[in-house]
Coordinates of C-alpha atoms in Angstrom, one line a residue:
M1 CA 135.8 211.2 52.7
N2 CA 135.6 207.3 53.2
I3 CA 132.7 205.5 54.0
A4 CA 131.8 202.3 55.3
I5 CA 128.5 201.4 56.0
L6 CA 128.0 198.2 58.2
G7 CA 124.9 196.0 57.1
A8 CA 124.3 195.2 53.7
G9 CA 120.2 195.6 53.5
Q10 CA 117.5 198.2 51.9
A11 CA 119.1 201.3 54.0
A12 CA 122.5 200.2 52.9
A13 CA 121.5 200.5 49.3
S14 CA 119.4 203.5 49.6
L15 CA 122.1 205.1 51.9
A16 CA 125.3 204.4 49.3
A17 CA 123.2 204.7 45.8
R18 CA 122.2 208.7 47.4
L19 CA 125.7 209.2 48.5
R20 CA 126.8 208.9 44.9
A21 CA 123.6 210.9 43.8
L22 CA 124.4 213.8 45.8
G23 CA 127.7 214.0 44.2
H24 CA 130.1 212.1 46.5
G25 CA 133.1 211.2 44.5
G26 CA 135.6 209.0 47.7
P27 CA 135.6 205.9 48.5
I28 CA 132.9 203.4 49.6
T29 CA 132.1 200.0 51.4
V30 CA 129.5 198.0 52.2
I31 CA 129.5 195.2 54.6
G32 CA 127.6 192.8 55.1
D33 CA 127.3 189.0 56.6
E34 CA 124.9 187.6 54.2
A35 CA 126.0 186.2 50.6
A36 CA 123.9 187.7 48.4
P37 CA 123.9 190.8 47.5
P38 CA 121.2 193.2 49.4
Y39 CA 117.5 192.3 48.7
Q40 CA 114.1 193.4 49.6
R41 CA 113.0 191.7 52.7
P42 CA 109.1 191.8 52.7
P43 CA 108.7 189.4 49.7
L44 CA 110.3 186.7 51.7
S45 CA 106.8 186.2 54.0
K46 CA 104.8 186.6 50.6
A47 CA 105.7 186.0 46.5
Y48 CA 109.1 184.6 47.7
L49 CA 108.1 182.5 49.7
L50 CA 105.1 181.4 47.4
G51 CA 107.5 180.4 44.5
Q52 CA 106.2 183.7 42.9
M53 CA 110.0 185.7 42.8
D54 CA 112.7 184.4 41.7
L55 CA 116.4 185.6 43.5
D56 CA 117.3 188.4 40.4
R57 CA 114.0 189.6 41.1
L58 CA 114.4 190.2 45.0
T59 CA 117.6 191.6 44.3
L60 CA 117.3 195.2 44.9
R61 CA 120.7 196.5 41.9
A62 CA 121.9 194.4 39.5
P63 CA 125.2 193.0 39.6
D64 CA 126.8 195.4 37.3
W65 CA 125.3 198.9 39.4
W66 CA 127.3 198.2 42.2
A67 CA 130.6 197.9 39.9
D68 CA 129.4 201.0 37.8
Q69 CA 129.4 203.1 40.8
N70 CA 132.4 202.2 42.4
I71 CA 130.5 200.5 45.8
A72 CA 132.7 198.2 47.5
L73 CA 130.8 195.3 48.1
R74 CA 131.7 193.2 51.1
L75 CA 129.5 190.0 51.3
G76 CA 129.6 187.1 53.5
E77 CA 131.7 189.0 56.3
T78 CA 130.6 189.3 59.9
A79 CA 131.4 192.1 61.7
T80 CA 132.8 191.6 64.9
A81 CA 134.2 194.9 66.5
I82 CA 134.2 198.8 65.6
D83 CA 137.4 200.7 67.2
R84 CA 135.7 204.2 67.0
D85 CA 139.0 205.3 68.1
A86 CA 141.6 203.5 65.5
R87 CA 138.1 204.7 62.6
V88 CA 138.2 201.1 61.2
V89 CA 135.0 198.6 61.3
R90 CA 137.0 194.8 62.2
T91 CA 135.6 191.6 60.8
D92 CA 135.9 187.8 60.2
R93 CA 137.9 188.6 56.9
G94 CA 140.2 192.0 57.9
E95 CA 139.7 195.7 58.8
Y96 CA 138.2 198.6 57.3
P97 CA 138.9 201.9 58.8
Y98 CA 136.4 204.6 57.8
D99 CA 136.1 208.2 58.2
R100 CA 132.3 208.2 58.5
L101 CA 130.5 204.8 59.5
A102 CA 126.7 204.5 58.7
L103 CA 125.1 201.5 61.2
T104 CA 122.2 199.7 58.5
L105 CA 121.8 197.2 61.0
G106 CA 118.3 195.8 60.5
A107 CA 117.0 193.4 63.0
R108 CA 116.8 189.8 64.5
P109 CA 113.5 188.0 65.2
R110 CA 112.7 186.8 68.2
R111 CA 112.7 183.3 69.3
L112 CA 110.9 181.3 71.9
P113 CA 114.0 180.8 74.6
A114 CA 115.8 176.9 74.2
A115 CA 113.4 175.8 77.7
M116 CA 110.3 175.9 75.9
G117 CA 111.9 174.5 72.6
G118 CA 112.3 177.3 70.5
E119 CA 116.0 176.1 68.8
M120 CA 114.5 172.5 68.4
P121 CA 114.6 171.4 65.0
G122 CA 111.1 172.2 62.9
V123 CA 110.7 175.8 64.0
H124 CA 111.1 178.3 62.5
V125 CA 111.7 181.9 61.9
V126 CA 110.9 184.8 58.8
R127 CA 113.7 187.1 58.3
N128 CA 116.0 186.3 55.4
L129 CA 117.0 184.4 52.3
A130 CA 118.9 181.2 54.8
D131 CA 115.3 181.1 56.7
I132 CA 113.2 180.8 53.7
A133 CA 115.6 178.3 52.1
V134 CA 115.1 176.2 55.2
L135 CA 111.2 177.2 55.6
R136 CA 109.9 176.3 51.9
P137 CA 110.2 172.5 51.7
A138 CA 108.5 172.4 54.7
L139 CA 105.7 173.7 53.4
A140 CA 103.8 171.2 52.0
P141 CA 100.6 170.7 51.0
G142 CA 98.7 168.6 53.7
R143 CA 101.0 169.0 56.9
R144 CA 100.1 171.0 60.1
L145 CA 101.2 174.5 60.8
V146 CA 101.1 176.5 63.9
V147 CA 102.0 180.5 63.9
I148 CA 103.2 181.8 67.3
G149 CA 102.3 185.2 66.8
G150 CA 99.4 187.2 65.8
G151 CA 101.5 190.5 64.1
Y152 CA 102.0 190.8 60.4
I153 CA 104.6 188.1 59.9
G154 CA 103.2 185.9 61.7
L155 CA 99.7 186.1 59.1
E156 CA 101.6 186.7 55.9
A157 CA 102.9 183.6 56.7
A158 CA 99.9 182.0 57.8
A159 CA 98.1 182.9 54.6
V160 CA 100.7 181.9 52.6
A161 CA 101.0 178.4 54.1
R162 CA 97.5 178.0 53.9
K163 CA 96.9 178.9 50.0
L164 CA 100.0 176.0 50.0
G165 CA 97.5 173.8 51.1
L166 CA 98.9 173.1 54.8
A167 CA 96.5 172.7 57.6
V168 CA 97.0 176.2 59.4
T169 CA 96.3 177.5 62.8
L170 CA 97.6 181.0 64.4
V171 CA 98.7 181.5 68.2
E172 CA 98.2 184.8 70.2
A173 CA 99.1 185.3 73.8
A174 CA 97.7 189.0 73.5
P175 CA 94.0 189.2 73.6
R176 CA 93.4 189.7 69.7
I177 CA 95.3 189.5 66.6
L178 CA 97.6 193.2 65.9
G179 CA 97.3 194.3 69.2
R180 CA 100.0 196.1 69.3
V181 CA 99.6 197.7 65.8
A182 CA 96.4 198.1 64.4
A183 CA 92.6 199.1 66.0
A184 CA 90.5 196.3 66.8
E185 CA 87.9 197.3 64.0
T186 CA 91.5 196.2 61.8
A187 CA 92.2 193.3 63.5
D188 CA 88.5 192.2 62.5
M189 CA 89.0 192.5 59.1
I190 CA 92.4 190.7 59.0
R191 CA 91.2 187.6 61.5
D192 CA 87.5 187.5 59.6
L193 CA 89.9 187.1 56.0
H194 CA 91.6 184.6 57.9
R195 CA 88.9 182.3 58.8
T196 CA 87.3 182.6 55.4
H197 CA 90.3 181.1 54.2
G198 CA 90.4 178.0 56.8
V199 CA 92.9 179.5 59.4
E200 CA 91.8 178.6 62.7
I201 CA 92.6 181.3 64.9
I202 CA 93.2 181.3 68.7
E203 CA 93.6 184.7 70.8
G204 CA 94.6 184.8 74.6
V205 CA 96.3 182.1 75.1
D206 CA 100.1 181.7 76.2
I207 CA 102.2 179.1 74.8
A208 CA 103.5 176.4 77.0
R209 CA 105.9 174.9 75.0
I210 CA 106.9 173.6 71.6
T211 CA 106.8 169.8 72.2
G212 CA 108.7 167.0 70.7
D213 CA 112.0 164.7 71.2
T214 CA 113.9 165.4 68.5
A215 CA 112.1 168.0 66.5
A216 CA 108.6 170.2 67.2
N217 CA 105.6 167.9 66.9
G218 CA 103.3 170.5 68.7
V219 CA 102.4 173.0 70.4
A220 CA 101.2 172.7 74.1
L221 CA 98.9 175.6 75.5
A222 CA 98.8 177.3 78.7
D223 CA 95.2 175.9 78.9
G224 CA 96.0 172.4 78.7
R225 CA 95.3 172.0 75.3
H226 CA 97.9 170.6 72.3
L227 CA 98.1 171.8 68.9
P228 CA 99.5 168.7 67.0
A229 CA 102.0 170.4 64.3
D230 CA 104.4 169.3 61.3
L231 CA 106.1 172.4 61.9
V232 CA 105.9 175.5 64.0
I233 CA 106.8 179.4 62.8
C234 CA 107.8 181.9 65.3
G235 CA 106.1 185.6 64.3
I236 CA 107.0 187.1 67.9
G237 CA 108.1 189.8 66.4
V238 CA 112.3 191.3 66.1
S239 CA 114.8 193.1 68.2
P240 CA 117.1 195.9 66.5
E241 CA 120.8 194.9 66.2
T242 CA 122.6 196.8 68.6
A243 CA 125.4 194.4 69.7
L244 CA 128.3 195.9 68.1
A245 CA 127.2 199.3 68.6
E246 CA 126.5 198.4 72.8
A247 CA 130.0 197.0 72.0
A248 CA 131.2 200.1 70.9
G249 CA 129.8 202.2 73.6
L250 CA 127.4 203.9 71.9
E251 CA 124.4 205.1 73.0
I252 CA 121.6 202.5 73.0
D253 CA 117.8 203.1 73.5
N254 CA 115.4 200.8 71.8
G255 CA 117.6 200.9 69.0
I256 CA 120.8 202.6 68.0
A257 CA 120.1 206.0 69.9
V258 CA 120.9 208.6 66.9
D259 CA 119.6 212.4 67.0
A260 CA 117.2 214.3 64.7
R261 CA 119.9 214.0 61.7
G262 CA 120.9 209.9 62.2
R263 CA 124.1 210.8 64.1
T264 CA 125.1 208.6 67.0
S265 CA 126.5 209.4 70.4
D266 CA 129.6 209.5 68.4
P267 CA 129.8 212.4 65.8
A268 CA 131.8 209.9 63.1
V269 CA 129.2 207.3 63.5
W270 CA 125.7 207.5 61.6
A271 CA 123.0 204.6 61.8
A272 CA 119.5 204.3 59.8
G273 CA 116.9 201.6 59.3
D274 CA 115.1 199.2 61.9
C275 CA 118.1 199.1 63.9
A276 CA 118.0 202.9 64.7
S277 CA 115.9 205.0 67.2
F278 CA 115.5 208.7 67.0
P279 CA 113.6 211.3 69.1
M280 CA 109.8 212.3 68.3
S281 CA 107.8 214.4 69.9
R282 CA 106.4 211.6 71.6
G283 CA 109.7 210.2 72.5
R284 CA 112.0 208.2 70.8
L285 CA 110.5 206.0 67.9
R286 CA 112.6 202.7 65.9
L287 CA 109.9 202.4 62.8
E288 CA 110.4 198.6 60.7
S289 CA 109.4 199.6 57.7
V290 CA 110.6 200.1 54.0
G291 CA 109.3 203.2 53.9
N292 CA 111.2 204.4 57.0
A293 CA 114.8 202.1 56.2
I294 CA 114.6 204.2 52.3
D295 CA 113.0 207.9 53.8
M296 CA 115.6 207.8 57.0
A297 CA 118.9 206.4 54.7
E298 CA 119.0 209.0 52.1
A299 CA 118.1 211.6 55.1
V300 CA 121.4 210.0 56.8
A301 CA 123.5 209.8 53.9
A302 CA 122.6 213.6 52.9
N303 CA 123.5 214.9 56.5
M304 CA 126.6 212.3 56.1
L305 CA 127.3 215.0 53.6
G306 CA 126.8 218.6 55.0
A307 CA 123.3 218.9 54.9
G308 CA 122.2 219.5 57.9
A309 CA 118.7 218.6 58.3
D310 CA 116.7 216.6 60.8
Y311 CA 114.7 213.7 59.5
V312 CA 110.9 213.8 59.4
P313 CA 109.3 210.3 58.6
K314 CA 106.3 209.6 56.2
P315 CA 105.5 206.4 57.6
W316 CA 103.8 204.0 55.2
F317 CA 103.5 200.4 55.5
W318 CA 101.7 197.4 53.9
S319 CA 100.9 193.7 53.9
D320 CA 100.0 191.3 51.8
Q321 CA 97.5 188.2 52.9
F322 CA 95.7 186.2 50.6
D323 CA 94.6 188.6 47.5
A324 CA 94.3 191.5 50.2
K325 CA 96.0 194.1 50.4
L326 CA 96.1 196.5 53.7
Q327 CA 97.5 199.9 53.4
I328 CA 98.7 201.5 56.5
A329 CA 99.6 205.5 56.3
G330 CA 100.6 207.9 59.2
L331 CA 101.4 206.5 63.0
N332 CA 98.8 205.4 64.9
L333 CA 100.7 206.1 67.9
G334 CA 98.2 207.5 71.4
Y335 CA 95.3 207.2 69.0
D336 CA 91.6 207.7 70.7
R337 CA 89.0 208.0 68.0
V338 CA 88.7 205.8 64.9
V339 CA 86.1 205.9 62.6
T340 CA 85.4 203.4 59.5
R341 CA 84.2 202.9 56.1
P342 CA 83.0 199.8 54.5
G343 CA 84.4 198.7 51.8
A344 CA 82.9 196.1 49.1
N345 CA 86.4 193.5 50.1
G346 CA 87.2 195.7 53.0
G347 CA 87.2 199.2 54.2
S348 CA 89.6 201.4 55.8
V349 CA 89.5 202.5 59.5
W350 CA 90.8 206.0 60.4
Y351 CA 92.9 207.2 63.8
F352 CA 92.2 210.5 65.7
R353 CA 94.5 211.9 68.9
D354 CA 93.2 215.0 70.3
G355 CA 90.8 215.6 66.9
G356 CA 93.7 215.5 64.3
L357 CA 94.1 212.6 61.8
I358 CA 97.5 210.7 62.5
A359 CA 96.8 206.9 60.5
V360 CA 94.6 205.1 58.2
D361 CA 94.7 201.6 57.2
A362 CA 93.0 200.6 54.1
L363 CA 91.9 197.3 53.5
N364 CA 91.4 196.2 49.7
D365 CA 90.7 199.8 49.4
P366 CA 93.2 202.0 47.9
R367 CA 92.0 204.7 47.0
A368 CA 91.3 205.6 51.1
Y369 CA 94.6 205.1 51.1
M370 CA 95.8 207.4 48.9
I371 CA 93.6 210.0 50.1
G372 CA 94.6 209.8 54.1
K373 CA 98.1 209.6 53.1
R374 CA 97.8 212.7 51.7
L375 CA 96.0 214.4 53.9
I376 CA 98.1 212.8 56.7
E377 CA 101.8 214.2 54.9
A378 CA 99.9 217.6 54.1
G379 CA 99.1 217.9 57.9
R380 CA 95.0 218.6 57.0
S381 CA 92.5 216.8 59.7
P382 CA 88.4 217.1 58.0
A383 CA 86.7 216.3 61.0
P384 CA 85.9 212.5 62.4
E385 CA 82.4 213.1 61.3
A386 CA 82.9 214.2 58.0
I387 CA 85.0 211.3 57.0
A388 CA 82.4 208.6 58.2
E389 CA 79.4 210.6 56.1
A390 CA 81.4 211.5 53.4
P391 CA 79.8 210.4 50.3
D392 CA 83.4 210.6 48.2
L393 CA 86.4 210.9 50.0
K394 CA 88.4 213.0 47.2
A395 CA 85.7 215.7 48.3
L396 CA 87.9 216.1 51.2
L397 CA 91.0 216.8 49.4

């Protein structure tokens, strides 16, 4: 069976490796539009941007691994079409037939419209190596940076820039930072962390436009203020890469829609990672995380070979900001109660829905994270009061 994998990121590397580990001996071709072999993306906005990690450490597999596994890497090729009738992927360099196709296309950063200055020189996003190659030289001490967006990418970029000696202002249009992904209690801890390190945070104010004639020189806010800037970073989220799948007639619903086993509306085509949405009890879900990219890709690999098992996610995430680590287990969708436990340099926030534990955020508290993760994955739920009052969380296990 000839398997093609379109997209060459974390999910692609995990899927290809799992196919070989499960005994698939047929051809595997991985096609990606970047020149670099599959690499980790999370460090791009952290250690790699800081210059603390080189490309060798960023890549997921050594070059000879791909050759040893007899996996063909077709890098620097842009896919132009998926011909489902002929079962062929077309790129700007050639055609690749397949018996089974996996789409691990990832996501692309959202940008402000060109009319708002979003395409102006000096306006950056953080998603791939090319983005960092342009951004890193601009992060010079003493320069003024405005970060648009108070999600994890924006906050991580703000932390890196501040550590490098820039004056940093972060603007979030929503009433508070982390509004879509975390409780107010977690946002309070992260806000305090940034302000302690000298980041100015402005919340609840819309962006009017990025200003400048030939390059960005500031950000105009809807309340009339103008923030001078030598560069701007847009961290306003990502959109799943669905254009090829949509053009091929595959079902799209918050990403490339797959069933519980990772199969798209075409039985010969599968999808995994940031680009794919899968069914859950509370509707379709799309997870943007390393953990999901790995776990879903491995599940899809097994199902492409006939395992017939539903994918059951066990979500986990992390974010490094300054010298602090935020670790997250579970999904806080639809939470109706939170319980907090203070810590020496942070603490933990525990999410409940209908009395059941569904997620935990732990800032500089790895013990709370590990215990919460074990409880959630085991389907066990101590009472909120027990978590709030327990002298030792380990007793809850």
